[in-house]
PDB file of C-alpha atoms in Angstrom:
ATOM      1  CA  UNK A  44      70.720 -47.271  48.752  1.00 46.00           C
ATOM      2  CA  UNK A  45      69.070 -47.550  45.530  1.00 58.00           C
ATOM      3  CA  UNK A  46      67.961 -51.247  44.428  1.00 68.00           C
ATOM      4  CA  UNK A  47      67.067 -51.960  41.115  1.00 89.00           C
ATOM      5  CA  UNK A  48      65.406 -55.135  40.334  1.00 95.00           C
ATOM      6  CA  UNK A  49      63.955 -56.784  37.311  1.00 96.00           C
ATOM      7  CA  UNK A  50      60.408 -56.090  38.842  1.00 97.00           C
ATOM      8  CA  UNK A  51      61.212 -52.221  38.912  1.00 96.00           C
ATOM      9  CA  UNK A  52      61.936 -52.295  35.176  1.00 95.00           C
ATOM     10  CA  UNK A  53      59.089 -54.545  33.997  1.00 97.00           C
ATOM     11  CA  UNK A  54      57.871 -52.816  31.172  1.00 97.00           C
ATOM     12  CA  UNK A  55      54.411 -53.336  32.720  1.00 97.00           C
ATOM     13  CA  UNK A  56      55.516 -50.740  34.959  1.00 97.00           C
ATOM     14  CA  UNK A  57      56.297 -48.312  32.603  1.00 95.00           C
ATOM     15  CA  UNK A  58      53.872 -44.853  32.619  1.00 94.00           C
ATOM     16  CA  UNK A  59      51.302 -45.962  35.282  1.00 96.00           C
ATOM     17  CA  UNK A  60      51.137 -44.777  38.402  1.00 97.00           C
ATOM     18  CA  UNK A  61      52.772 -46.693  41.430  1.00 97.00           C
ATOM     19  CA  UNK A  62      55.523 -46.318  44.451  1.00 96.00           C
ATOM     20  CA  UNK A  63      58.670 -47.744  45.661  1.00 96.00           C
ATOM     21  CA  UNK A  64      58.949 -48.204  49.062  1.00 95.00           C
ATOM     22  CA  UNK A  65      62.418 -49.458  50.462  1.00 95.00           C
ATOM     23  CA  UNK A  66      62.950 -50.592  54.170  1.00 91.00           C
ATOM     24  CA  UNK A  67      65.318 -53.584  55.636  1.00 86.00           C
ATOM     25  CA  UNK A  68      64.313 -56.926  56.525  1.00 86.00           C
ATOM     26  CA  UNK A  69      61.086 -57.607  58.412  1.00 90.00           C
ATOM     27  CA  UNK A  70      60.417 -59.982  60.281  1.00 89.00           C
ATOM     28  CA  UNK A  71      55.955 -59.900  60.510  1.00 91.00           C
ATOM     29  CA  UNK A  72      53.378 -58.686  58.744  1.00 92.00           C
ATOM     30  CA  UNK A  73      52.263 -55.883  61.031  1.00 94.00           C
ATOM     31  CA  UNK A  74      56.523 -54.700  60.759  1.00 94.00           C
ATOM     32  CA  UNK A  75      56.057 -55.120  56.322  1.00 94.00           C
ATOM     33  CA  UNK A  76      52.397 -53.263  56.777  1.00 96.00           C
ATOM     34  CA  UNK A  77      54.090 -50.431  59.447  1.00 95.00           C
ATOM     35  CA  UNK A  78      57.196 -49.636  57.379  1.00 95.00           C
ATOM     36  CA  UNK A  79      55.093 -49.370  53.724  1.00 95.00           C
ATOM     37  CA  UNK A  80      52.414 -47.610  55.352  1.00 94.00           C
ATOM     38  CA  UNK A  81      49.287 -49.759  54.487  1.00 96.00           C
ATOM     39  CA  UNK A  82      47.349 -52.229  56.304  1.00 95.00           C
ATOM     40  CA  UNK A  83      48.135 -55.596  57.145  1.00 95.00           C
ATOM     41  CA  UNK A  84      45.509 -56.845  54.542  1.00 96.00           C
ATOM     42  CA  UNK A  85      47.308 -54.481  51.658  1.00 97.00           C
ATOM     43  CA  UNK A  86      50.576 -56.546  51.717  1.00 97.00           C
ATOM     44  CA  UNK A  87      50.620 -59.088  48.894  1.00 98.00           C
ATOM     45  CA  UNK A  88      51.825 -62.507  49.248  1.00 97.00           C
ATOM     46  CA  UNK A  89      53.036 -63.986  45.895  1.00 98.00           C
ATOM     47  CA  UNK A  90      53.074 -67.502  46.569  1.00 97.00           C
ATOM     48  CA  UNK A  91      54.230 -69.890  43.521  1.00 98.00           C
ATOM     49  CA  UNK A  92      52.243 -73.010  43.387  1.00 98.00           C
ATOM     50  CA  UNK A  93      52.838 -75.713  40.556  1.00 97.00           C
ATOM     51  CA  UNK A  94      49.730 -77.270  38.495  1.00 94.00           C
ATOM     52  CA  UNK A  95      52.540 -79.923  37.027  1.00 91.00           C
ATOM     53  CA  UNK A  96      55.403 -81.202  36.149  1.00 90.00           C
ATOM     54  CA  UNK A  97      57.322 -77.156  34.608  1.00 91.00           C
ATOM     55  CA  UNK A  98      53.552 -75.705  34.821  1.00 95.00           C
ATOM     56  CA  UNK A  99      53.083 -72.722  37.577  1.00 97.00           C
ATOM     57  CA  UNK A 100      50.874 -70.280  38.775  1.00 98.00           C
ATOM     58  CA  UNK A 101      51.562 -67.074  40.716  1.00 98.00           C
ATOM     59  CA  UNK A 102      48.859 -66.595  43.459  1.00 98.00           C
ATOM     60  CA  UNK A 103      48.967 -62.825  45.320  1.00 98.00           C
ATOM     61  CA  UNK A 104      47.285 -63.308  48.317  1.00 98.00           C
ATOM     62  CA  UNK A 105      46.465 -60.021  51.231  1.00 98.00           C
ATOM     63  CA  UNK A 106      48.711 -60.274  54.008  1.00 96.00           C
ATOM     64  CA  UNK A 107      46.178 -61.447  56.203  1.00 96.00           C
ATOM     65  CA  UNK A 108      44.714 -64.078  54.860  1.00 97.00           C
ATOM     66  CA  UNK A 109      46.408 -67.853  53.620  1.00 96.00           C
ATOM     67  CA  UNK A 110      45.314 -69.601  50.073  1.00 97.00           C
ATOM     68  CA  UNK A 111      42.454 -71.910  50.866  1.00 97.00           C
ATOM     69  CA  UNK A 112      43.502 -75.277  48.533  1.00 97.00           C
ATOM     70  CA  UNK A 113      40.101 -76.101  48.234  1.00 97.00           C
ATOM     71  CA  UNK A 114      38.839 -73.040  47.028  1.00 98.00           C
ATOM     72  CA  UNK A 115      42.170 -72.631  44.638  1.00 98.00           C
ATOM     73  CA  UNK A 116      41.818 -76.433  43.293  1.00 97.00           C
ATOM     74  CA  UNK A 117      37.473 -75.846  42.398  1.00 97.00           C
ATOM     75  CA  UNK A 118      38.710 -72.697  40.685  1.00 97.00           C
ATOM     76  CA  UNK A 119      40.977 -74.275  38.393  1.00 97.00           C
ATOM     77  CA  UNK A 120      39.288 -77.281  37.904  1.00 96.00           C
ATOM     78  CA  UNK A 121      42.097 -79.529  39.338  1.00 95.00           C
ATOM     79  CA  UNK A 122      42.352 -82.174  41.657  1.00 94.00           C
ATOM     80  CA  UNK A 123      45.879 -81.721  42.737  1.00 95.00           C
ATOM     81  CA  UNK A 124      48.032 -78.273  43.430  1.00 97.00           C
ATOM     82  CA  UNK A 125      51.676 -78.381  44.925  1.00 96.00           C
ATOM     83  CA  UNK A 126      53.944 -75.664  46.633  1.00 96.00           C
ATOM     84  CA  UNK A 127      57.256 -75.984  44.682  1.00 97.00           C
ATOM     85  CA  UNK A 128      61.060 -76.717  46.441  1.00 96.00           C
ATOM     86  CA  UNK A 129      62.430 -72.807  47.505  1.00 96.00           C
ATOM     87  CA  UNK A 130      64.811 -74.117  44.306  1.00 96.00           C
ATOM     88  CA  UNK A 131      61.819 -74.667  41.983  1.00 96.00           C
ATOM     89  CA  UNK A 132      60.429 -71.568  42.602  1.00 97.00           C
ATOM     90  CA  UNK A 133      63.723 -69.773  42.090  1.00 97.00           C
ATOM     91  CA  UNK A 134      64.441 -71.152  38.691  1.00 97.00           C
ATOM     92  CA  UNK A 135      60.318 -71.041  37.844  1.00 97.00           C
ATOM     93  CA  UNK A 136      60.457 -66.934  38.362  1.00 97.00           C
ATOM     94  CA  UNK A 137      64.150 -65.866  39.197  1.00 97.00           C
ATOM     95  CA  UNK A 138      63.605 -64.706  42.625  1.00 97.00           C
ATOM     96  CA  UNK A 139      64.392 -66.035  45.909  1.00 94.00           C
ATOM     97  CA  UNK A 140      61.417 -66.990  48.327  1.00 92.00           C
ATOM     98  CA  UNK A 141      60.174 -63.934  50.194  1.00 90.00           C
ATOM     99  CA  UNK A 142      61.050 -61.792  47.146  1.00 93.00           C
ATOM    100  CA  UNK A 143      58.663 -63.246  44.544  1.00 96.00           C
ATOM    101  CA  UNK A 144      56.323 -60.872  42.587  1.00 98.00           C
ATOM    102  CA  UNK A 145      55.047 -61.488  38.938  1.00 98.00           C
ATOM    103  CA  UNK A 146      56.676 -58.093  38.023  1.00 98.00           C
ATOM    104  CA  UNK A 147      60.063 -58.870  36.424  1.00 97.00           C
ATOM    105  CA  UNK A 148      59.299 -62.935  36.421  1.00 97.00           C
ATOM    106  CA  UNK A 149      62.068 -65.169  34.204  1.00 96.00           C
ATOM    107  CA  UNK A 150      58.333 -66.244  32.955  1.00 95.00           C
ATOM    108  CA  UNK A 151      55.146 -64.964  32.754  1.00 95.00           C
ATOM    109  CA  UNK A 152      52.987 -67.701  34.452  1.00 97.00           C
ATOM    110  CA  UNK A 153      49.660 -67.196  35.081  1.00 98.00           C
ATOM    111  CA  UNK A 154      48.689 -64.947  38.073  1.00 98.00           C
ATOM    112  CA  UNK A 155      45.401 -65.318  39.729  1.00 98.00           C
ATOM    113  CA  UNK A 156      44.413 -62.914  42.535  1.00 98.00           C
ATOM    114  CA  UNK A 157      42.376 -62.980  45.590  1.00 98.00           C
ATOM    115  CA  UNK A 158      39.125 -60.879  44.745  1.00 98.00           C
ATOM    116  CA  UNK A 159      39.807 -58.748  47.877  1.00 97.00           C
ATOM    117  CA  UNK A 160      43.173 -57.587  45.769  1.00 97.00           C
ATOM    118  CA  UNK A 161      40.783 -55.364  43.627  1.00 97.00           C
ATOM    119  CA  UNK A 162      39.402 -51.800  44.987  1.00 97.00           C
ATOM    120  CA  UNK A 163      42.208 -51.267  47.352  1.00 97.00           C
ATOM    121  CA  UNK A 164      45.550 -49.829  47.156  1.00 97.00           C
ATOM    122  CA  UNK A 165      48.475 -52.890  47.714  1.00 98.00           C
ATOM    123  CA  UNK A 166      51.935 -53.239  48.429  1.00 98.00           C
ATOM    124  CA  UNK A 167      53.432 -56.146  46.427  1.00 98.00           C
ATOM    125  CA  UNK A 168      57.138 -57.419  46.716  1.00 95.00           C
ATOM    126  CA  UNK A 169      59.502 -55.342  44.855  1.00 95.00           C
ATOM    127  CA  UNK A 170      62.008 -58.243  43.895  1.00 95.00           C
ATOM    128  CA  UNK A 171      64.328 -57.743  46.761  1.00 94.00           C
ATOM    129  CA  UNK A 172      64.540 -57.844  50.290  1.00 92.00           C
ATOM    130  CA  UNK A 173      62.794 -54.809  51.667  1.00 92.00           C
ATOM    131  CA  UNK A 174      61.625 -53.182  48.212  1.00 95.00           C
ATOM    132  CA  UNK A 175      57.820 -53.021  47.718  1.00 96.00           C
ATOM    133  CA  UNK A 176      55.952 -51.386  44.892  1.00 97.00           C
ATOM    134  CA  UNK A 177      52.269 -49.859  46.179  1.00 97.00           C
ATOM    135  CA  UNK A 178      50.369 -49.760  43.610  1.00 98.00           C
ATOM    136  CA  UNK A 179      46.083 -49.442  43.016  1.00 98.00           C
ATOM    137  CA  UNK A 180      45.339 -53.322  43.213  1.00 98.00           C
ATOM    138  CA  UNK A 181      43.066 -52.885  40.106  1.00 98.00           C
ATOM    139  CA  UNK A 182      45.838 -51.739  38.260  1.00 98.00           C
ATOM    140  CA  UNK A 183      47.793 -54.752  39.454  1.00 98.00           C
ATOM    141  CA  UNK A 184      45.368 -57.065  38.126  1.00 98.00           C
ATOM    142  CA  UNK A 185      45.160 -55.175  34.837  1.00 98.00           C
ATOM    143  CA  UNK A 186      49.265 -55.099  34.376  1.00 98.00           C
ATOM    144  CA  UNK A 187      49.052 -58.600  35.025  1.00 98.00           C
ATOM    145  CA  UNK A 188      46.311 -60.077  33.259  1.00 98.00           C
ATOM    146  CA  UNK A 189      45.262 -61.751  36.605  1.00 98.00           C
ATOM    147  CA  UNK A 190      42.375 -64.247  37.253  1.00 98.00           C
ATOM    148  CA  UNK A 191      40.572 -62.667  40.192  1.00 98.00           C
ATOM    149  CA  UNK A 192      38.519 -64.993  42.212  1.00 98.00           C
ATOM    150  CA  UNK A 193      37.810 -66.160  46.060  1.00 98.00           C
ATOM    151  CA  UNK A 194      40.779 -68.603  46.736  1.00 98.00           C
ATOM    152  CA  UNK A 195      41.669 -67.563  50.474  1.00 98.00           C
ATOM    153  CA  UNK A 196      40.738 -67.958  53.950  1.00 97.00           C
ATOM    154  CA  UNK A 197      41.127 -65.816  56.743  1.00 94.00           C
ATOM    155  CA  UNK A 198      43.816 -66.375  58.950  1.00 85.00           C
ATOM    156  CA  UNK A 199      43.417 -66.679  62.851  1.00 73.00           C
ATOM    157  CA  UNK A 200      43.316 -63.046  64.323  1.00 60.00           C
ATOM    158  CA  UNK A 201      46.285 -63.520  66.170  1.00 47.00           C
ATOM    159  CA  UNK A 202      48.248 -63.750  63.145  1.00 45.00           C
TER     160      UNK A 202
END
């Protein structure tokens, strides 16, 4: 079944090189990494995380790793960071937790992405369940005029 989303038509999209990859629901990282072919550390987390009050970012973090606050707060020079309500984040980007990607955003908030997003090839949510766009992470960052910088941790190798 073809899924169209508004991340598959963002004009960002448009004449550069990327894939779709479409698969049901998973339900781990190593099942995501499996069905779209790359490594656990090539599947991008987009986590929304609000600076204040109508004021979000969009942070794509690898698979395998979690945002470290400290690191993410020193970046940006801020004190406090918050993860919005599953509600907030829906109305701040028009997607439903689990399907968030900047492609295809209601608004273009700033993205900032892990540095070990850049020189790899990555698998970022497609806008709906089980659609994933692999695409050359540099590219990514390009498309999206993304911050890159060291804001995660790893997480525990069990994970």
């Amino acid at each position: 079944m073809e899924t169209s989303t508004p991340a598959l038509t963002d004009p960002r999209l448009a004449d550069v090189p990327y894939s779709v990859v479409r698969h049901g629901r998973v339900t781990s990282l190593k099942e995501a990494a499996s069905l779209r072919g790359v490594k656990p550390s090539a599947v991008i987390k987009t986590l929304v995380v609000r600076r204040d009050e109508d004021d979000y970012l969009m942070i794509l973090v690898p698979g395998n790793r979690s945002i470290s606050w400290p690191k993410l707060r020193k970046h940006l020079g801020v004190r406090r960071l918050s993860m919005p309500s599953p509600e907030e984040a829906h109305d701040a980007t028009g997607y439903v937790r689990g399907t968030i990607t900047p492609f295809g955003s209601t608004h273009d908030w700033p993205v900032i992405a892990d540095q070990r997003i850049s020189g790899v090839e990555i698998s970022i949510g497609g806008g709906a369940p089980g659609v994933s766009i692999t695409i050359e992470g540099d590219l990514a960052i390009t498309l999206l005029k993304a911050d890159v910088a060291d804001i995660t941790v790893r997480l525990r190798a069990d994970e």
